[in-house]
Amino acid sequence: MNLTILTYDILDSTNTEALTQARAGADEGLCIVARQQTAGRGRYGRTWVSERDAGLYFSILLRPEMETQELPLLTLMAGVAVHETLEEFGLNPDIKWVNDVLVNEKKIAGILAETAETSDGVAVVVGIGINLKTTNFPPDLIATATCLEDTSADPVSRDDLIEVLTRHLDDSYSALLGENGRLKILERWMIRSSYRSGKIVRVQLGNETITGATDGLEGNGALRIKRRDGTVAVIQAGEVERVRAAI
Ligand code: BTN
């Protein structure tokens, strides 16, 4: 993939900018970076706190030739790339399904994939936020978030992070699109996530709360949860919460 990196001082959201450029015909491999976001988006309509130079705010435009039902694999692919990136900087990360990257059980990075119909077909923008500092985080986030400044032995610059991240994204994306790509990405994800099996979790699905032990992934990346009665729930989307007490 040919990568083009455009760096902005300030944007509302790097995902919004990448989606706009996708609709205007930009090529796959366009990467948008901003030093600050005024309307950074997280999953489930949440805000992604994006103070100036406190994080990497990055989006990549992809135009994958994949079936719609396989698009969730792009999120797993990006989770693998972020995990590998942080490992390269000496950290010991984990991935909580589907794509929260954790260090010491606290969130250090999040991924938000969004799609747009364009005249060149479906475009997918994968937005990645990696915390560099949490100094100005609101108190409620401090309890659950961490950052490179607090976890890495050596200082990590945004430019080093971009260089390593784009290399791993390129590699994971090529693997996904190559022979047996789906399986390769599922395997890479599973060896990097303690959530792959045996973790006691809870997921709220509408009115239903599903509690049980994680039991691997389906072929499209959906999470299997085995309830105590032995039945298995397949979770396509939702927020997984670790349950620490015995169920
Ligand atoms: C999450 O809720 O975990 C996903 C967070 C994704 C944040 C990144 S920062 C760069 C890109 N631009 C956005 O507005 N969001 C994503």
PDB file of C-alpha atoms in Angstrom, residues 48-205:
ATOM      1  CA  TRP A  48     -12.222  11.116  22.608  1.00  0.00           C
ATOM      2  CA  VAL A  49     -10.299  13.613  24.732  1.00  0.00           C
ATOM      3  CA  SER A  50      -7.767  15.091  22.285  1.00  0.00           C
ATOM      4  CA  GLU A  51      -5.723  17.819  23.954  1.00  0.00           C
ATOM      5  CA  ARG A  52      -2.850  19.307  21.994  1.00  0.00           C
ATOM      6  CA  ASP A  53       0.130  16.905  21.707  1.00  0.00           C
ATOM      7  CA  ALA A  54      -1.305  14.640  24.423  1.00  0.00           C
ATOM      8  CA  GLY A  55      -1.957  11.783  22.035  1.00  0.00           C
ATOM      9  CA  LEU A  56      -1.516  10.412  18.560  1.00  0.00           C
ATOM     10  CA  TYR A  57      -4.684  11.203  16.622  1.00  0.00           C
ATOM     11  CA  PHE A  58      -4.438   9.201  13.430  1.00  0.00           C
ATOM     12  CA  SER A  59      -6.770   7.931  10.697  1.00  0.00           C
ATOM     13  CA  ILE A  60      -6.035   5.746   7.696  1.00  0.00           C
ATOM     14  CA  LEU A  61      -8.210   5.400   4.604  1.00  0.00           C
ATOM     15  CA  LEU A  62      -8.679   1.867   3.253  1.00  0.00           C
ATOM     16  CA  ARG A  63     -10.585   0.671   0.227  1.00  0.00           C
ATOM     17  CA  PRO A  64     -10.658  -3.072   0.901  1.00  0.00           C
ATOM     18  CA  GLU A  65     -12.160  -5.536  -1.525  1.00  0.00           C
ATOM     19  CA  MET A  66     -13.986  -7.487   1.145  1.00  0.00           C
ATOM     20  CA  GLU A  67     -17.514  -8.721   1.784  1.00  0.00           C
ATOM     21  CA  THR A  68     -19.494  -6.389   4.070  1.00  0.00           C
ATOM     22  CA  GLN A  69     -19.819  -9.082   6.759  1.00  0.00           C
ATOM     23  CA  GLU A  70     -16.018  -9.366   6.903  1.00  0.00           C
ATOM     24  CA  LEU A  71     -15.386  -5.646   7.469  1.00  0.00           C
ATOM     25  CA  PRO A  72     -15.236  -6.085  11.293  1.00  0.00           C
ATOM     26  CA  LEU A  73     -11.965  -7.935  10.687  1.00  0.00           C
ATOM     27  CA  LEU A  74     -10.412  -4.570   9.790  1.00  0.00           C
ATOM     28  CA  THR A  75     -10.903  -3.488  13.375  1.00  0.00           C
ATOM     29  CA  LEU A  76      -9.141  -6.624  14.640  1.00  0.00           C
ATOM     30  CA  MET A  77      -6.385  -6.063  12.087  1.00  0.00           C
ATOM     31  CA  ALA A  78      -5.856  -2.529  13.421  1.00  0.00           C
ATOM     32  CA  GLY A  79      -5.871  -3.801  17.024  1.00  0.00           C
ATOM     33  CA  VAL A  80      -3.098  -6.235  16.128  1.00  0.00           C
ATOM     34  CA  ALA A  81      -1.069  -3.435  14.499  1.00  0.00           C
ATOM     35  CA  VAL A  82      -1.432  -1.149  17.528  1.00  0.00           C
ATOM     36  CA  HIS A  83      -0.495  -4.010  19.857  1.00  0.00           C
ATOM     37  CA  GLU A  84       2.622  -4.794  17.796  1.00  0.00           C
ATOM     38  CA  THR A  85       3.540  -1.098  17.730  1.00  0.00           C
ATOM     39  CA  LEU A  86       3.385  -0.741  21.502  1.00  0.00           C
ATOM     40  CA  GLU A  87       5.338  -3.986  21.937  1.00  0.00           C
ATOM     41  CA  GLU A  88       8.057  -2.548  19.724  1.00  0.00           C
ATOM     42  CA  PHE A  89       8.349   0.321  22.220  1.00  0.00           C
ATOM     43  CA  GLY A  90       8.894  -2.201  25.034  1.00  0.00           C
ATOM     44  CA  LEU A  91       5.364  -2.289  26.460  1.00  0.00           C
ATOM     45  CA  ASN A  92       3.398  -5.406  27.342  1.00  0.00           C
ATOM     46  CA  PRO A  93      -0.059  -4.639  25.915  1.00  0.00           C
ATOM     47  CA  ASP A  94      -3.278  -6.651  25.844  1.00  0.00           C
ATOM     48  CA  ILE A  95      -6.334  -6.328  23.583  1.00  0.00           C
ATOM     49  CA  LYS A  96      -9.798  -6.296  25.097  1.00  0.00           C
ATOM     50  CA  TRP A  97     -12.386  -7.393  22.554  1.00  0.00           C
ATOM     51  CA  VAL A  98     -12.981  -5.873  20.226  1.00  0.00           C
ATOM     52  CA  ASN A  99     -10.288  -3.263  19.979  1.00  0.00           C
ATOM     53  CA  ASP A 100      -9.372  -1.558  23.231  1.00  0.00           C
ATOM     54  CA  VAL A 101      -5.626  -1.771  23.718  1.00  0.00           C
ATOM     55  CA  LEU A 102      -4.674  -1.977  27.393  1.00  0.00           C
ATOM     56  CA  VAL A 103      -1.477  -1.762  29.395  1.00  0.00           C
ATOM     57  CA  ASN A 104      -1.641  -2.849  33.049  1.00  0.00           C
ATOM     58  CA  GLU A 105      -5.409  -3.319  32.485  1.00  0.00           C
ATOM     59  CA  LYS A 106      -5.864   0.374  31.648  1.00  0.00           C
ATOM     60  CA  LYS A 107      -6.775   1.701  28.222  1.00  0.00           C
ATOM     61  CA  ILE A 108      -3.897   3.230  26.270  1.00  0.00           C
ATOM     62  CA  ALA A 109      -5.407   3.192  22.764  1.00  0.00           C
ATOM     63  CA  GLY A 110      -8.779   3.032  21.059  1.00  0.00           C
ATOM     64  CA  ILE A 111      -9.872   2.320  17.497  1.00  0.00           C
ATOM     65  CA  LEU A 112     -12.919   3.629  15.666  1.00  0.00           C
ATOM     66  CA  ALA A 113     -13.645   2.276  12.164  1.00  0.00           C
ATOM     67  CA  GLU A 114     -16.212   4.147  10.066  1.00  0.00           C
ATOM     68  CA  THR A 115     -17.393   3.556   6.508  1.00  0.00           C
ATOM     69  CA  ALA A 116     -18.501   5.810   3.668  1.00  0.00           C
ATOM     70  CA  GLU A 117     -20.103   5.003   0.329  1.00  0.00           C
ATOM     71  CA  THR A 118     -18.001   6.706  -2.320  1.00  0.00           C
ATOM     72  CA  SER A 119     -18.070   6.720  -6.123  1.00  0.00           C
ATOM     73  CA  ASP A 120     -15.090   4.314  -5.935  1.00  0.00           C
ATOM     74  CA  GLY A 121     -16.930   1.867  -3.651  1.00  0.00           C
ATOM     75  CA  VAL A 122     -16.975   1.451   0.093  1.00  0.00           C
ATOM     76  CA  ALA A 123     -14.226   3.291   1.925  1.00  0.00           C
ATOM     77  CA  VAL A 124     -13.267   2.402   5.476  1.00  0.00           C
ATOM     78  CA  VAL A 125     -11.548   4.893   7.741  1.00  0.00           C
ATOM     79  CA  VAL A 126      -9.773   3.347  10.698  1.00  0.00           C
ATOM     80  CA  GLY A 127      -9.153   5.963  13.382  1.00  0.00           C
ATOM     81  CA  ILE A 128      -6.589   5.253  16.067  1.00  0.00           C
ATOM     82  CA  GLY A 129      -6.001   7.253  19.227  1.00  0.00           C
ATOM     83  CA  ILE A 130      -2.960   6.452  21.376  1.00  0.00           C
ATOM     84  CA  ASN A 131      -2.504   8.319  24.657  1.00  0.00           C
ATOM     85  CA  LEU A 132       0.879   9.988  25.026  1.00  0.00           C
ATOM     86  CA  LYS A 133       0.020  11.839  28.237  1.00  0.00           C
ATOM     87  CA  THR A 134      -2.964  11.808  30.571  1.00  0.00           C
ATOM     88  CA  THR A 135      -2.027  15.003  32.457  1.00  0.00           C
ATOM     89  CA  ASN A 136      -5.160  16.890  31.446  1.00  0.00           C
ATOM     90  CA  PHE A 137      -7.573  13.967  31.481  1.00  0.00           C
ATOM     91  CA  PRO A 138     -10.772  14.389  33.499  1.00  0.00           C
ATOM     92  CA  PRO A 139     -10.587  12.576  36.892  1.00  0.00           C
ATOM     93  CA  ASP A 140     -13.027   9.812  35.860  1.00  0.00           C
ATOM     94  CA  LEU A 141     -10.763   8.866  32.937  1.00  0.00           C
ATOM     95  CA  ILE A 142      -7.563   8.870  34.991  1.00  0.00           C
ATOM     96  CA  ALA A 143      -8.825   5.775  36.820  1.00  0.00           C
ATOM     97  CA  THR A 144      -9.231   3.734  33.656  1.00  0.00           C
ATOM     98  CA  ALA A 145      -6.724   5.231  31.201  1.00  0.00           C
ATOM     99  CA  THR A 146      -2.975   5.110  30.858  1.00  0.00           C
ATOM    100  CA  CYS A 147      -0.448   6.583  28.449  1.00  0.00           C
ATOM    101  CA  LEU A 148       2.994   6.065  26.942  1.00  0.00           C
ATOM    102  CA  GLU A 149       4.544   8.640  29.265  1.00  0.00           C
ATOM    103  CA  ASP A 150       3.544   6.484  32.269  1.00  0.00           C
ATOM    104  CA  THR A 151       4.327   3.061  30.831  1.00  0.00           C
ATOM    105  CA  SER A 152       7.340   3.369  28.550  1.00  0.00           C
ATOM    106  CA  ALA A 153      10.900   3.369  29.866  1.00  0.00           C
ATOM    107  CA  ASP A 154      12.035   5.821  27.179  1.00  0.00           C
ATOM    108  CA  PRO A 155      10.253   8.892  25.784  1.00  0.00           C
ATOM    109  CA  VAL A 156       8.291   8.133  22.597  1.00  0.00           C
ATOM    110  CA  SER A 157       7.771  10.880  20.042  1.00  0.00           C
ATOM    111  CA  ARG A 158       4.668  11.147  17.905  1.00  0.00           C
ATOM    112  CA  ASP A 159       6.769  10.828  14.764  1.00  0.00           C
ATOM    113  CA  ASP A 160       8.412   7.579  15.946  1.00  0.00           C
ATOM    114  CA  LEU A 161       4.986   6.249  16.800  1.00  0.00           C
ATOM    115  CA  ILE A 162       3.633   7.107  13.340  1.00  0.00           C
ATOM    116  CA  GLU A 163       6.594   5.450  11.644  1.00  0.00           C
ATOM    117  CA  VAL A 164       6.196   2.182  13.569  1.00  0.00           C
ATOM    118  CA  LEU A 165       2.387   2.175  13.495  1.00  0.00           C
ATOM    119  CA  THR A 166       2.152   2.676   9.722  1.00  0.00           C
ATOM    120  CA  ARG A 167       4.642  -0.154   9.167  1.00  0.00           C
ATOM    121  CA  HIS A 168       2.570  -2.553  11.280  1.00  0.00           C
ATOM    122  CA  LEU A 169      -0.715  -1.399   9.714  1.00  0.00           C
ATOM    123  CA  ASP A 170       0.701  -1.981   6.245  1.00  0.00           C
ATOM    124  CA  ASP A 171       1.908  -5.441   7.255  1.00  0.00           C
ATOM    125  CA  SER A 172      -1.341  -6.505   9.014  1.00  0.00           C
ATOM    126  CA  TYR A 173      -3.514  -5.178   6.189  1.00  0.00           C
ATOM    127  CA  SER A 174      -1.458  -7.051   3.565  1.00  0.00           C
ATOM    128  CA  ALA A 175      -1.743 -10.198   5.689  1.00  0.00           C
ATOM    129  CA  LEU A 176      -5.530  -9.776   5.915  1.00  0.00           C
ATOM    130  CA  LEU A 177      -5.926  -9.366   2.154  1.00  0.00           C
ATOM    131  CA  GLY A 178      -3.489 -12.201   1.341  1.00  0.00           C
ATOM    132  CA  GLU A 179      -3.939 -15.958   1.273  1.00  0.00           C
ATOM    133  CA  ASN A 180      -5.766 -17.294   4.365  1.00  0.00           C
ATOM    134  CA  GLY A 181      -5.725 -13.680   5.531  1.00  0.00           C
ATOM    135  CA  ARG A 182      -8.829 -13.914   7.650  1.00  0.00           C
ATOM    136  CA  LEU A 183      -7.407 -16.814   9.647  1.00  0.00           C
ATOM    137  CA  LYS A 184      -3.995 -15.186   9.979  1.00  0.00           C
ATOM    138  CA  ILE A 185      -5.501 -12.037  11.501  1.00  0.00           C
ATOM    139  CA  LEU A 186      -7.755 -14.016  13.841  1.00  0.00           C
ATOM    140  CA  GLU A 187      -4.718 -16.013  14.999  1.00  0.00           C
ATOM    141  CA  ARG A 188      -2.568 -12.899  15.437  1.00  0.00           C
ATOM    142  CA  TRP A 189      -5.377 -11.285  17.431  1.00  0.00           C
ATOM    143  CA  MET A 190      -5.882 -14.352  19.613  1.00  0.00           C
ATOM    144  CA  ILE A 191      -2.231 -14.715  20.601  1.00  0.00           C
ATOM    145  CA  ARG A 192      -2.185 -11.043  21.599  1.00  0.00           C
ATOM    146  CA  SER A 193      -5.384 -10.968  23.649  1.00  0.00           C
ATOM    147  CA  SER A 194      -5.946 -12.429  27.103  1.00  0.00           C
ATOM    148  CA  TYR A 195      -9.652 -12.060  26.255  1.00  0.00           C
ATOM    149  CA  ARG A 196      -9.519 -14.852  23.666  1.00  0.00           C
ATOM    150  CA  SER A 197     -10.719 -17.530  26.082  1.00  0.00           C
ATOM    151  CA  GLY A 198     -11.530 -18.233  29.701  1.00  0.00           C
ATOM    152  CA  LYS A 199     -11.939 -14.598  30.775  1.00  0.00           C
ATOM    153  CA  ILE A 200     -15.114 -13.971  32.766  1.00  0.00           C
ATOM    154  CA  VAL A 201     -16.925 -11.060  31.131  1.00  0.00           C
ATOM    155  CA  ARG A 202     -20.270  -9.331  30.971  1.00  0.00           C
ATOM    156  CA  VAL A 203     -21.877  -7.716  27.905  1.00  0.00           C
ATOM    157  CA  GLN A 204     -25.086  -5.714  27.830  1.00  0.00           C
ATOM    158  CA  LEU A 205     -27.092  -6.482  24.685  1.00  0.00           C
TER     159      LEU A 205
END
